[in-house]
Structures are given as C-alpha cells and as structure tokens.
mmCIF file of C-alpha atoms and ligand atoms in Angstrom:
data_model
loop_
_atom_site.group_PDB
_atom_site.id
_atom_site.type_symbol
_atom_site.label_atom_id
_atom_site.label_comp_id
_atom_site.label_asym_id
_atom_site.label_seq_id
_atom_site.Cartn_x
_atom_site.Cartn_y
_atom_site.Cartn_z
ATOM 1 C CA UNK A 3 0.048 0.079 0.107
ATOM 2 C CA UNK A 4 1.494 3.483 -0.794
ATOM 3 C CA UNK A 5 0.840 6.270 1.931
ATOM 4 C CA UNK A 6 -2.011 7.351 0.486
ATOM 5 C CA UNK A 7 -3.862 4.403 0.807
ATOM 6 C CA UNK A 8 -2.698 3.458 4.332
ATOM 7 C CA UNK A 9 -4.258 7.309 5.338
ATOM 8 C CA UNK A 10 -7.427 6.382 3.581
ATOM 9 C CA UNK A 11 -8.118 3.444 5.155
ATOM 10 C CA UNK A 12 -6.811 4.630 8.476
ATOM 11 C CA UNK A 13 -9.570 7.567 8.540
ATOM 12 C CA UNK A 14 -12.277 4.771 8.020
ATOM 13 C CA UNK A 15 -11.254 2.545 10.376
ATOM 14 C CA UNK A 16 -9.380 3.686 13.374
ATOM 15 C CA UNK A 17 -10.771 5.989 16.071
ATOM 16 C CA UNK A 18 -9.425 9.894 14.998
ATOM 17 C CA UNK A 19 -7.953 9.896 18.906
ATOM 18 C CA UNK A 20 -4.212 11.137 16.379
ATOM 19 C CA UNK A 21 -3.721 13.551 14.724
ATOM 20 C CA UNK A 22 -0.845 12.458 12.393
ATOM 21 C CA UNK A 23 2.039 13.556 10.294
ATOM 22 C CA UNK A 24 1.211 12.482 6.725
ATOM 23 C CA UNK A 25 3.903 9.828 6.464
ATOM 24 C CA UNK A 26 3.426 5.954 7.437
ATOM 25 C CA UNK A 27 6.577 3.909 8.129
ATOM 26 C CA UNK A 28 7.536 0.408 6.874
ATOM 27 C CA UNK A 29 10.923 -0.241 7.922
ATOM 28 C CA UNK A 30 13.559 0.476 10.455
ATOM 29 C CA UNK A 31 17.473 -0.423 10.918
ATOM 30 C CA UNK A 32 19.812 1.542 13.746
ATOM 31 C CA UNK A 33 18.829 5.145 13.512
ATOM 32 C CA UNK A 34 17.203 4.817 10.111
ATOM 33 C CA UNK A 35 13.518 4.365 9.154
ATOM 34 C CA UNK A 36 11.588 4.478 5.702
ATOM 35 C CA UNK A 37 8.404 5.331 4.774
ATOM 36 C CA UNK A 38 5.719 3.898 2.301
ATOM 37 C CA UNK A 39 7.048 5.627 -0.761
ATOM 38 C CA UNK A 40 10.599 4.584 -0.178
ATOM 39 C CA UNK A 41 11.978 8.062 1.419
ATOM 40 C CA UNK A 42 14.606 7.521 4.346
ATOM 41 C CA UNK A 43 14.923 9.466 7.494
ATOM 42 C CA UNK A 44 17.141 9.864 10.334
ATOM 43 C CA UNK A 45 14.685 9.331 13.216
ATOM 44 C CA UNK A 46 15.352 11.667 16.586
ATOM 45 C CA UNK A 47 11.582 10.521 17.631
ATOM 46 C CA UNK A 48 12.392 6.818 18.355
ATOM 47 C CA UNK A 49 8.958 6.160 18.809
ATOM 48 C CA UNK A 50 9.114 9.080 21.556
ATOM 49 C CA UNK A 51 12.261 7.424 23.483
ATOM 50 C CA UNK A 52 11.593 4.043 23.038
ATOM 51 C CA UNK A 53 13.882 2.753 20.388
ATOM 52 C CA UNK A 54 17.381 3.280 22.222
ATOM 53 C CA UNK A 55 18.734 0.312 20.954
ATOM 54 C CA UNK A 56 17.709 0.957 17.594
ATOM 55 C CA UNK A 57 14.651 0.052 15.253
ATOM 56 C CA UNK A 58 14.720 -3.562 15.016
ATOM 57 C CA UNK A 59 17.512 -4.318 17.054
ATOM 58 C CA UNK A 60 19.267 -7.959 15.796
ATOM 59 C CA UNK A 61 19.832 -9.041 19.566
ATOM 60 C CA UNK A 62 16.539 -8.231 20.771
ATOM 61 C CA UNK A 63 14.757 -9.714 17.543
ATOM 62 C CA UNK A 64 17.185 -12.823 17.807
ATOM 63 C CA UNK A 65 15.625 -12.894 21.751
ATOM 64 C CA UNK A 66 12.093 -12.383 20.349
ATOM 65 C CA UNK A 67 12.376 -14.977 17.969
ATOM 66 C CA UNK A 68 14.038 -17.855 20.214
ATOM 67 C CA UNK A 69 10.682 -16.789 23.267
ATOM 68 C CA UNK A 70 8.152 -17.584 20.632
ATOM 69 C CA UNK A 71 9.097 -20.753 19.854
ATOM 70 C CA UNK A 72 9.446 -21.850 23.443
ATOM 71 C CA UNK A 73 6.870 -20.004 25.101
ATOM 72 C CA UNK A 74 4.620 -16.968 24.052
ATOM 73 C CA UNK A 75 2.418 -16.098 27.022
ATOM 74 C CA UNK A 76 1.791 -17.764 30.431
ATOM 75 C CA UNK A 77 0.006 -16.653 33.789
ATOM 76 C CA UNK A 78 0.975 -14.696 36.369
ATOM 77 C CA UNK A 79 -0.438 -17.429 38.256
ATOM 78 C CA UNK A 80 2.384 -19.840 37.648
ATOM 79 C CA UNK A 81 6.662 -19.078 37.342
ATOM 80 C CA UNK A 82 8.852 -18.320 34.543
ATOM 81 C CA UNK A 83 12.513 -17.629 34.346
ATOM 82 C CA UNK A 84 12.320 -15.076 31.922
ATOM 83 C CA UNK A 85 10.559 -12.891 34.829
ATOM 84 C CA UNK A 86 12.472 -13.850 37.623
ATOM 85 C CA UNK A 87 15.897 -12.815 35.661
ATOM 86 C CA UNK A 88 14.589 -9.581 34.040
ATOM 87 C CA UNK A 89 13.408 -8.360 37.577
ATOM 88 C CA UNK A 90 17.037 -9.375 38.981
ATOM 89 C CA UNK A 91 18.626 -7.148 36.234
ATOM 90 C CA UNK A 92 16.412 -4.548 36.637
ATOM 91 C CA UNK A 93 17.506 -4.837 40.350
ATOM 92 C CA UNK A 94 20.817 -5.023 39.557
ATOM 93 C CA UNK A 95 20.852 -1.460 37.312
ATOM 94 C CA UNK A 96 18.713 0.260 39.313
ATOM 95 C CA UNK A 97 18.656 1.689 42.811
ATOM 96 C CA UNK A 98 15.530 -0.677 43.601
ATOM 97 C CA UNK A 99 15.280 -4.271 44.947
ATOM 98 C CA UNK A 100 11.710 -5.252 43.649
ATOM 99 C CA UNK A 101 10.028 -5.161 40.501
ATOM 100 C CA UNK A 102 6.511 -5.342 39.189
ATOM 101 C CA UNK A 103 5.478 -6.167 35.858
ATOM 102 C CA UNK A 104 2.657 -4.315 33.688
ATOM 103 C CA UNK A 105 2.452 -2.959 29.764
ATOM 104 C CA UNK A 106 2.669 0.777 29.458
ATOM 105 C CA UNK A 107 3.895 3.758 30.731
ATOM 106 C CA UNK A 108 -0.149 5.151 32.278
ATOM 107 C CA UNK A 109 -0.135 1.359 33.954
ATOM 108 C CA UNK A 110 3.138 1.854 35.342
ATOM 109 C CA UNK A 111 1.761 5.118 36.953
ATOM 110 C CA UNK A 112 -1.388 3.438 38.067
ATOM 111 C CA UNK A 113 0.853 0.501 39.867
ATOM 112 C CA UNK A 114 2.727 3.397 41.401
ATOM 113 C CA UNK A 115 0.158 5.090 42.880
ATOM 114 C CA UNK A 116 -1.682 2.316 44.169
ATOM 115 C CA UNK A 117 1.758 1.319 45.828
ATOM 116 C CA UNK A 118 2.273 4.261 47.221
ATOM 117 C CA UNK A 119 -1.367 4.571 48.694
ATOM 118 C CA UNK A 120 -1.493 0.642 50.609
ATOM 119 C CA UNK A 121 1.621 1.375 52.075
ATOM 120 C CA UNK A 122 1.272 5.009 53.193
ATOM 121 C CA UNK A 123 -2.848 4.245 53.875
ATOM 122 C CA UNK A 124 -3.133 7.700 53.230
ATOM 123 C CA UNK A 125 -4.870 9.299 49.241
ATOM 124 C CA UNK A 126 -3.159 12.450 48.196
ATOM 125 C CA UNK A 127 -0.744 12.397 45.488
ATOM 126 C CA UNK A 128 1.750 15.737 44.360
ATOM 127 C CA UNK A 129 1.948 15.988 41.026
ATOM 128 C CA UNK A 130 3.299 18.728 39.014
ATOM 129 C CA UNK A 131 2.078 21.310 36.790
ATOM 130 C CA UNK A 132 2.651 20.694 33.019
ATOM 131 C CA UNK A 133 4.094 16.876 33.690
ATOM 132 C CA UNK A 134 2.398 14.093 31.648
ATOM 133 C CA UNK A 135 1.790 10.781 33.270
ATOM 134 C CA UNK A 136 -0.600 8.860 30.986
ATOM 135 C CA UNK A 137 -4.390 8.593 29.010
ATOM 136 C CA UNK A 138 -6.075 6.522 31.815
ATOM 137 C CA UNK A 139 -8.659 8.348 34.073
ATOM 138 C CA UNK A 140 -5.927 8.412 37.131
ATOM 139 C CA UNK A 141 -3.258 9.270 35.278
ATOM 140 C CA UNK A 142 -4.717 12.005 33.203
ATOM 141 C CA UNK A 143 -6.050 13.244 36.692
ATOM 142 C CA UNK A 144 -1.777 12.763 37.473
ATOM 143 C CA UNK A 145 -1.147 14.728 34.557
ATOM 144 C CA UNK A 146 -0.904 18.438 35.339
ATOM 145 C CA UNK A 147 -2.826 19.601 32.427
ATOM 146 C CA UNK A 148 -5.980 20.426 32.169
ATOM 147 C CA UNK A 149 -6.174 19.638 28.542
ATOM 148 C CA UNK A 150 -5.537 16.114 28.838
ATOM 149 C CA UNK A 151 -8.634 15.745 31.553
ATOM 150 C CA UNK A 152 -11.722 18.019 29.709
ATOM 151 C CA UNK A 153 -14.397 15.982 28.813
ATOM 152 C CA UNK A 154 -12.918 13.115 30.792
ATOM 153 C CA UNK A 155 -14.568 14.066 34.403
ATOM 154 C CA UNK A 156 -15.254 13.117 36.840
ATOM 155 C CA UNK A 157 -11.217 12.651 37.693
ATOM 156 C CA UNK A 158 -9.575 10.412 40.369
ATOM 157 C CA UNK A 159 -10.190 12.162 43.908
ATOM 158 C CA UNK A 160 -6.740 12.714 45.944
ATOM 159 C CA UNK A 161 -4.551 14.633 43.195
ATOM 160 C CA UNK A 162 -2.779 18.146 43.978
ATOM 161 C CA UNK A 163 -0.538 20.180 41.347
ATOM 162 C CA UNK A 164 2.641 22.101 42.122
ATOM 163 C CA UNK A 165 4.764 24.470 39.845
ATOM 164 C CA UNK A 166 7.690 22.250 38.782
ATOM 165 C CA UNK A 167 11.005 23.249 40.284
ATOM 166 C CA UNK A 168 9.038 25.052 43.302
ATOM 167 C CA UNK A 169 10.241 23.557 46.140
ATOM 168 C CA UNK A 170 8.615 25.630 48.819
ATOM 169 C CA UNK A 171 5.230 24.918 46.679
ATOM 170 C CA UNK A 172 6.060 21.293 47.653
ATOM 171 C CA UNK A 173 6.441 21.862 50.939
ATOM 172 C CA UNK A 174 3.626 23.782 51.773
ATOM 173 C CA UNK A 175 1.018 21.475 49.872
ATOM 174 C CA UNK A 176 2.385 18.336 52.041
ATOM 175 C CA UNK A 177 -0.650 17.595 54.124
ATOM 176 C CA UNK A 178 -1.095 14.703 57.037
ATOM 177 C CA UNK A 179 -2.531 13.145 54.377
ATOM 178 C CA UNK A 180 -0.140 13.238 51.380
ATOM 179 C CA UNK A 181 1.095 9.817 50.466
ATOM 180 C CA UNK A 182 3.606 10.704 47.859
ATOM 181 C CA UNK A 183 5.133 13.126 45.433
ATOM 182 C CA UNK A 184 5.124 11.904 41.762
ATOM 183 C CA UNK A 185 7.699 13.963 39.695
ATOM 184 C CA UNK A 186 9.331 13.210 35.963
ATOM 185 C CA UNK A 187 12.943 13.777 36.599
ATOM 186 C CA UNK A 188 13.230 15.412 33.074
ATOM 187 C CA UNK A 189 9.605 16.637 32.241
ATOM 188 C CA UNK A 190 9.595 15.280 28.285
ATOM 189 C CA UNK A 191 5.700 16.257 26.733
ATOM 190 C CA UNK A 192 6.282 19.705 28.585
ATOM 191 C CA UNK A 193 8.914 20.002 26.201
ATOM 192 C CA UNK A 194 12.245 18.639 27.596
ATOM 193 C CA UNK A 195 12.187 20.554 31.086
ATOM 194 C CA UNK A 196 15.082 19.799 33.186
ATOM 195 C CA UNK A 197 14.708 20.856 36.944
ATOM 196 C CA UNK A 198 16.726 23.575 38.597
ATOM 197 C CA UNK A 199 19.938 22.399 39.933
ATOM 198 C CA UNK A 200 19.666 20.890 43.671
ATOM 199 C CA UNK A 201 15.664 20.706 43.129
ATOM 200 C CA UNK A 202 15.581 16.917 42.957
ATOM 201 C CA UNK A 203 17.802 16.424 46.130
ATOM 202 C CA UNK A 204 15.290 18.925 48.116
ATOM 203 C CA UNK A 205 12.194 17.192 47.396
ATOM 204 C CA UNK A 206 14.053 14.098 48.214
ATOM 205 C CA UNK A 207 14.878 15.436 52.000
ATOM 206 C CA UNK A 208 11.405 17.364 52.122
ATOM 207 C CA UNK A 209 9.754 13.734 51.342
ATOM 208 C CA UNK A 210 11.957 12.112 53.745
ATOM 209 C CA UNK A 211 11.336 15.125 56.532
ATOM 210 C CA UNK A 212 7.862 14.346 56.222
ATOM 211 C CA UNK A 213 7.576 10.793 55.901
ATOM 212 C CA UNK A 214 6.096 11.220 51.864
ATOM 213 C CA UNK A 215 6.978 8.957 49.249
ATOM 214 C CA UNK A 216 8.850 10.119 46.352
ATOM 215 C CA UNK A 217 7.755 8.557 42.947
ATOM 216 C CA UNK A 218 9.886 9.016 40.213
ATOM 217 C CA UNK A 219 8.434 8.725 36.776
ATOM 218 C CA UNK A 220 11.100 7.454 34.494
ATOM 219 C CA UNK A 221 8.717 6.165 31.578
ATOM 220 C CA UNK A 222 10.668 8.413 29.255
ATOM 221 C CA UNK A 223 13.818 9.484 31.003
ATOM 222 C CA UNK A 224 14.874 5.595 31.756
ATOM 223 C CA UNK A 225 17.341 2.978 30.002
ATOM 224 C CA UNK A 226 19.793 5.774 29.132
ATOM 225 C CA UNK A 227 18.000 8.473 27.893
ATOM 226 C CA UNK A 228 19.872 11.022 29.982
ATOM 227 C CA UNK A 229 23.427 9.547 30.147
ATOM 228 C CA UNK A 230 22.624 6.817 33.336
ATOM 229 C CA UNK A 231 20.389 3.732 33.199
ATOM 230 C CA UNK A 232 18.242 5.825 35.135
ATOM 231 C CA UNK A 233 17.609 9.739 35.540
ATOM 232 C CA UNK A 234 17.511 9.340 39.642
ATOM 233 C CA UNK A 235 21.612 8.205 39.196
ATOM 234 C CA UNK A 236 22.220 11.183 36.644
ATOM 235 C CA UNK A 237 21.211 13.019 39.248
ATOM 236 C CA UNK A 238 21.999 10.891 42.349
ATOM 237 C CA UNK A 239 18.856 11.210 43.747
ATOM 238 C CA UNK A 240 17.359 8.023 45.176
ATOM 239 C CA UNK A 241 13.342 7.653 44.941
ATOM 240 C CA UNK A 242 10.922 5.017 46.922
ATOM 241 C CA UNK A 243 9.407 3.876 43.584
ATOM 242 C CA UNK A 244 10.354 4.151 39.880
ATOM 243 C CA UNK A 245 7.649 3.804 37.167
ATOM 244 C CA UNK A 246 8.867 2.798 33.814
ATOM 245 C CA UNK A 247 7.866 1.562 30.149
ATOM 246 C CA UNK A 248 8.983 3.090 26.782
ATOM 247 C CA UNK A 249 12.376 2.216 26.039
ATOM 248 C CA UNK A 250 12.375 -1.005 28.803
ATOM 249 C CA UNK A 251 11.963 -3.721 25.996
ATOM 250 C CA UNK A 252 13.261 -1.936 23.060
ATOM 251 C CA UNK A 253 10.382 -1.617 21.154
ATOM 252 C CA UNK A 254 8.454 -4.267 22.683
ATOM 253 C CA UNK A 255 5.244 -2.770 24.772
ATOM 254 C CA UNK A 256 5.738 -3.514 28.484
ATOM 255 C CA UNK A 257 6.094 -1.522 31.640
ATOM 256 C CA UNK A 258 7.538 -1.856 35.341
ATOM 257 C CA UNK A 259 6.942 -0.606 38.775
ATOM 258 C CA UNK A 260 10.259 -0.618 40.720
ATOM 259 C CA UNK A 261 10.506 -0.102 44.591
ATOM 260 C CA UNK A 262 12.809 -1.121 47.725
ATOM 261 C CA UNK A 263 11.878 -4.130 49.547
ATOM 262 C CA UNK A 264 10.295 -2.268 52.985
ATOM 263 C CA UNK A 265 7.475 -0.120 49.923
ATOM 264 C CA UNK A 266 7.304 -3.129 48.319
ATOM 265 C CA UNK A 267 6.162 -5.695 50.613
ATOM 266 C CA UNK A 268 2.732 -3.620 51.222
ATOM 267 C CA UNK A 269 1.811 -5.088 47.938
ATOM 268 C CA UNK A 270 0.536 -8.886 48.926
ATOM 269 C CA UNK A 271 -0.816 -11.157 47.073
ATOM 270 C CA UNK A 272 -4.471 -9.910 45.374
ATOM 271 C CA UNK A 273 -3.672 -6.516 45.331
ATOM 272 C CA UNK A 274 -2.361 -5.618 42.180
ATOM 273 C CA UNK A 275 -2.099 -7.887 38.878
ATOM 274 C CA UNK A 276 -1.781 -7.840 34.973
ATOM 275 C CA UNK A 277 -2.637 -10.433 32.361
ATOM 276 C CA UNK A 278 0.208 -9.825 30.315
ATOM 277 C CA UNK A 279 2.644 -8.307 32.919
ATOM 278 C CA UNK A 280 5.765 -9.646 32.754
ATOM 279 C CA UNK A 281 5.020 -12.335 29.966
ATOM 280 C CA UNK A 282 8.180 -14.524 28.904
ATOM 281 C CA UNK A 283 8.263 -12.602 25.325
ATOM 282 C CA UNK A 284 8.766 -9.187 26.266
ATOM 283 C CA UNK A 285 10.523 -10.306 29.396
ATOM 284 C CA UNK A 286 12.871 -11.694 27.066
ATOM 285 C CA UNK A 287 12.874 -8.781 24.755
ATOM 286 C CA UNK A 288 13.609 -6.617 27.811
ATOM 287 C CA UNK A 289 16.608 -8.405 29.071
ATOM 288 C CA UNK A 290 18.020 -8.423 25.623
ATOM 289 C CA UNK A 291 17.549 -4.778 25.164
ATOM 290 C CA UNK A 292 19.074 -3.644 28.455
ATOM 291 C CA UNK A 293 22.486 -5.895 27.817
ATOM 292 C CA UNK A 294 22.662 -4.014 24.839
ATOM 293 C CA UNK A 295 22.899 -0.872 26.422
ATOM 294 C CA UNK A 296 25.178 -2.544 29.031
ATOM 295 C CA UNK A 297 27.706 -4.438 26.550
ATOM 296 C CA UNK A 298 27.519 -1.263 23.836
ATOM 297 C CA UNK A 299 27.969 0.985 26.471
ATOM 298 C CA UNK A 300 25.282 3.261 25.283
ATOM 299 C CA UNK A 301 25.086 4.999 28.654
ATOM 300 C CA UNK A 302 28.621 6.666 27.603
ATOM 301 C CA UNK A 303 27.388 7.674 24.116
ATOM 302 C CA UNK A 304 24.178 8.966 25.515
ATOM 303 C CA UNK A 305 26.664 11.316 27.683
ATOM 304 C CA UNK A 306 29.359 11.916 24.744
ATOM 305 C CA UNK A 307 26.673 12.327 22.300
ATOM 306 C CA UNK A 308 23.890 14.326 24.034
ATOM 307 C CA UNK A 309 26.733 16.815 24.896
ATOM 308 C CA UNK A 310 28.442 16.803 21.143
ATOM 309 C CA UNK A 311 24.929 17.281 19.986
ATOM 310 C CA UNK A 312 23.826 20.182 22.718
ATOM 311 C CA UNK A 313 27.590 21.866 21.878
ATOM 312 C CA UNK A 314 26.343 21.888 17.837
ATOM 313 C CA UNK A 315 23.098 23.470 18.786
ATOM 314 C CA UNK A 316 24.429 25.813 20.595
ATOM 315 C CA UNK A 317 26.231 27.022 17.832
ATOM 316 C CA UNK A 318 22.988 27.300 15.830
ATOM 317 C CA UNK A 319 21.693 29.409 18.150
ATOM 318 C CA UNK A 320 24.152 31.645 17.870
ATOM 319 C CA UNK A 321 23.340 31.901 14.051
ATOM 320 C CA UNK A 322 19.378 31.877 14.439
ATOM 321 C CA UNK A 323 17.704 34.417 15.976
ATOM 322 C CA UNK A 324 14.311 31.798 16.486
ATOM 323 C CA UNK A 325 15.704 29.663 18.748
ATOM 324 C CA UNK A 326 15.313 30.656 22.396
ATOM 325 C CA UNK A 327 16.979 28.106 24.578
ATOM 326 C CA UNK A 328 19.263 24.956 24.115
ATOM 327 C CA UNK A 329 19.201 21.947 27.119
ATOM 328 C CA UNK A 330 18.786 18.655 27.738
ATOM 329 C CA UNK A 331 20.366 15.715 29.796
ATOM 330 C CA UNK A 332 22.214 13.212 27.672
ATOM 331 C CA UNK A 333 20.258 12.497 24.850
ATOM 332 C CA UNK A 334 17.229 13.900 25.995
ATOM 333 C CA UNK A 335 17.467 17.411 24.138
ATOM 334 C CA UNK A 336 14.817 20.097 23.121
ATOM 335 C CA UNK A 337 15.287 23.355 21.104
ATOM 336 C CA UNK A 338 13.014 25.618 21.882
ATOM 337 C CA UNK A 339 11.727 28.210 19.239
ATOM 338 C CA UNK A 340 10.590 31.772 19.882
ATOM 339 C CA UNK A 341 7.418 30.626 17.216
ATOM 340 C CA UNK A 342 5.353 27.080 17.120
ATOM 341 C CA UNK A 343 7.191 24.334 15.499
ATOM 342 C CA UNK A 344 4.663 22.521 14.164
ATOM 343 C CA UNK A 345 5.521 23.484 10.729
ATOM 344 C CA UNK A 346 9.530 23.386 11.400
ATOM 345 C CA UNK A 347 8.722 19.481 11.693
ATOM 346 C CA UNK A 348 6.900 18.820 8.314
ATOM 347 C CA UNK A 349 9.982 21.313 6.962
ATOM 348 C CA UNK A 350 12.666 18.654 8.596
ATOM 349 C CA UNK A 351 10.910 15.399 6.880
ATOM 350 C CA UNK A 352 11.461 17.102 3.787
ATOM 351 C CA UNK A 353 15.062 16.938 5.072
ATOM 352 C CA UNK A 354 15.320 13.957 5.851
ATOM 353 C CA UNK A 355 15.148 13.843 9.545
ATOM 354 C CA UNK A 356 12.045 13.136 11.972
ATOM 355 C CA UNK A 357 11.645 15.002 14.916
ATOM 356 C CA UNK A 358 8.654 16.499 17.109
ATOM 357 C CA UNK A 359 7.053 19.245 18.410
ATOM 358 C CA UNK A 360 5.950 19.316 22.254
ATOM 359 C CA UNK A 361 4.526 21.842 24.347
ATOM 360 C CA UNK A 362 3.733 23.702 20.963
ATOM 361 C CA UNK A 363 7.386 25.243 20.649
ATOM 362 C CA UNK A 364 10.106 22.786 21.430
ATOM 363 C CA UNK A 365 11.999 20.503 18.751
ATOM 364 C CA UNK A 366 12.350 17.195 20.873
ATOM 365 C CA UNK A 367 15.016 14.880 19.986
ATOM 366 C CA UNK A 368 15.473 11.539 21.746
ATOM 367 C CA UNK A 369 16.579 9.627 18.703
ATOM 368 C CA UNK A 370 18.694 5.608 19.365
ATOM 369 C CA UNK A 371 21.683 5.964 21.824
ATOM 370 C CA UNK A 372 23.121 4.438 19.170
ATOM 371 C CA UNK A 373 23.386 7.866 16.982
ATOM 372 C CA UNK A 374 26.609 8.494 15.443
ATOM 373 C CA UNK A 375 28.569 12.101 15.543
ATOM 374 C CA UNK A 376 27.931 12.509 11.759
ATOM 375 C CA UNK A 377 24.596 11.547 11.971
ATOM 376 C CA UNK A 378 24.011 14.531 14.607
ATOM 377 C CA UNK A 379 25.898 16.625 11.924
ATOM 378 C CA UNK A 380 23.425 15.678 9.771
ATOM 379 C CA UNK A 381 20.719 16.692 11.855
ATOM 380 C CA UNK A 382 21.937 19.915 12.771
ATOM 381 C CA UNK A 383 22.940 20.760 9.113
ATOM 382 C CA UNK A 384 19.343 20.065 8.383
ATOM 383 C CA UNK A 385 18.308 22.270 11.201
ATOM 384 C CA UNK A 386 20.147 25.235 9.607
ATOM 385 C CA UNK A 387 18.847 24.763 6.267
ATOM 386 C CA UNK A 388 15.053 25.046 7.684
ATOM 387 C CA UNK A 389 16.149 27.704 9.683
ATOM 388 C CA UNK A 390 17.515 29.966 7.089
ATOM 389 C CA UNK A 391 14.264 29.737 5.245
ATOM 390 C CA UNK A 392 12.300 30.887 7.988
HETATM 391 C C1 PLP B 425 4.991 8.390 27.861
HETATM 392 C C2 PLP B 425 5.027 8.632 29.204
HETATM 393 C C3 PLP B 425 3.678 7.888 29.538
HETATM 394 C C4 PLP B 425 2.666 7.485 29.418
HETATM 395 O O1 PLP B 425 3.114 5.668 28.605
HETATM 396 P P1 PLP B 425 2.454 5.213 28.048
HETATM 397 O O2 PLP B 425 2.907 3.554 27.626
HETATM 398 O O3 PLP B 425 1.825 6.012 26.542
HETATM 399 O O4 PLP B 425 1.278 4.743 28.965
HETATM 400 C C5 PLP B 425 3.979 7.960 31.370
HETATM 401 N N1 PLP B 425 4.596 8.801 31.516
HETATM 402 C C6 PLP B 425 5.728 9.734 30.658
HETATM 403 C C7 PLP B 425 6.716 10.359 31.653
HETATM 404 C C8 PLP B 425 5.595 9.936 29.368
HETATM 405 O O5 PLP B 425 6.836 10.466 28.727
#
C-alpha cells in the first residue's frame, strides 16, 4: 500500500485520536526509518524515546524469535525464568530491590500510585504542573495539564499540583494525608524541562522529613536516555518508587514498577495484577535490550553524543534568532523556539529528519542512543537549512 491508501484506510477504520503526520513507516534499521513511498529518515523521535537500542535491534529480534518458539504467554499464576531473571537485571542496574511488571507507562504509574496509597494508608498524591503521566483516568488526573482532562470528568480524587521546580510550593502542599510526590526527573511531553540544580535532591529531603514517598516517573527518562541507566542516577537522587515503560524492551510493549523492599512488601497477593504483565516474550525482549545498552556502552554514548549534540545546537542558536533555548540531559534534547514549531517538523521531514514538536514550541530530539556524530551533524545541518529559510 502507498501512503495515500494507508491514510484513507486509517480515516475509515481507526478511531481518530491522533493528529498524525502524513507519512507511513514501513521499516527501520538502527537510527534510520523508511516510509511507504521509499524515502528514508534519521529518526530523532525513536517511537518517542522507545527505540533506545535502535530500530529492529538484531539482539532484541533474536531474543524475541527464540522465545516465540518456546513460550509466548503464560499466566502470572505460574513462575517463569524469563520474569525472575529480568527482575534481577532491573534490580542490578537500578537503585531498587523489587519489580512489578505491566504493559505501559500509564499502567506503571497506576501501579506506583496504588503502591504508594497502600503503603502509606493515605490518599493524596502531589504531582507537577505541566507533567505527563499517561492517558487512563487516574493518570490524566495525575497529569497537571487541563487539556488532557477536559471532557473526561469525573477525575480521580486526591491529586494536587505544584509548579515544577518550586520546592517551597511542595513543602506548603504536603499535608498529613499526603501519600506521595510523583515527578518526572526531566519533564518530557512539556518540552524537555530540566529541573533547577538541586531541586530533586531537595524534593527527596522534603519527602523524607514528612514521611512522604517520592515516585520518579522514568517512563521517558529511563534506560540511558539522560546518560545513566536511570535519571535517578544522573541526578544522584534515589526515589522510593520508579515507574518505567517506553524503552524498557527495545520497542516491545512493557512497563514496570520498581521499589525498595519495605515499600514493595505492602503489595500482597491479590493487590495488583496484569494478565500480560511480565510475559515471557516481553521479558526476553527487555533483557536483550538492557544487556545491549550495557554491552555496547550506550550510557557513555548517550552522555558523549548528547553533549556533542547540544554543543552543535548552541552554535546554531548563535546563528538563528528563532532559537530561544537549547537544553537537555544525555540524548534527551529540547530546542525551544520563539515561535510555534509544528511547520518546522514538516520542513525537517523534507530534509530527511524525523523530529517532533513538544508543548507547541520545542523541537524534541530523543534519537536511538546508537546515533553517531556524523548523523548528529546531518541533523543539525538540516535544522540549519530549515531555520535559514524562515
Ligand atoms: C509516555 C509517558 C507516559 C505514558 O506512557 P504510555 O506507555 O503511553 O502509557 C507516562 N509518563 C511519561 C513521563 C511519559 O513520557
């Protein structure tokens, strides 16, 4: 099928919940993707920070193929070696001690919120203005942006919103019924917002002093995106609970909640479950993906090439009035424009670059961690071309 035929069929048969760009992707290899009309692109979206180990990673593919032949699915009523070995691997690379498996980021946050409420016996959760935590009723409630909530009321009770980066606001908001503070270590959907220096450390102290749990939503920042395996390590702050998804399994759908033993023990049999959670196929994919990150030293590459990317973008900022700010951590990079950046995205498609526009005016670059300096040069040259035409 060509692009036009695919688009027509989508409008007829698929619920129109997405404002899609008019390209249909058919194939990916590492940092490159191809569309249905044969054009290729350097992919700086990577399925929104999912394909950290590159498209169609051969190691992940091999692990999936091998597992498919053995056991695709079984119930959590039984044990599997794949699930326990993935849990151990996650514990080894994270600051946590136990894992629960689910299927998406929203579900991971749901699990984290349930765990915090069960453990504390309290109901209130403080989240941040302009945060993003998912699309279920409870996670749109946790998301501090009315545009995601409108039309879907009644929302889940018990949520309060503090301005991101404002430690005093959180202090004032904490009450005797506060169970947890839920925060993205770097805000993704609202335009790659890096918190002020020391903010996450202060948040940890405030939470500890008030006996409130700290939950990091690392759905987007996890698995090398910010230069360490988790942003908690990048910032040197250990939360009580971490929610994960996106890049966890190299593109295979999966989510997880990580916690320390004392918190994790509050979940007892019957408290929480997911039919597909931690299924052997997903676990095999996740292990292969995490091992690839470790073996190929993608954490070093994320740090090094992230800095290289930002350097090049800062040079562009000197040449182009339109760029307001360049910011990021590792290979999670945002370029804030002085105008709307929706049409820049379309112009960059024509230059063979896939990028997306977050929060209306921020070009967000979250490429596979395997991106090379040469590819970064190509991306920044294309952006230079586009900005020169403005
Ligand atoms: C993408 C994202 C989610 C939602 O994940 P889904 O898998 O789409 O449910 C939650 N939190 C953050 C920070 C995200 O970036």
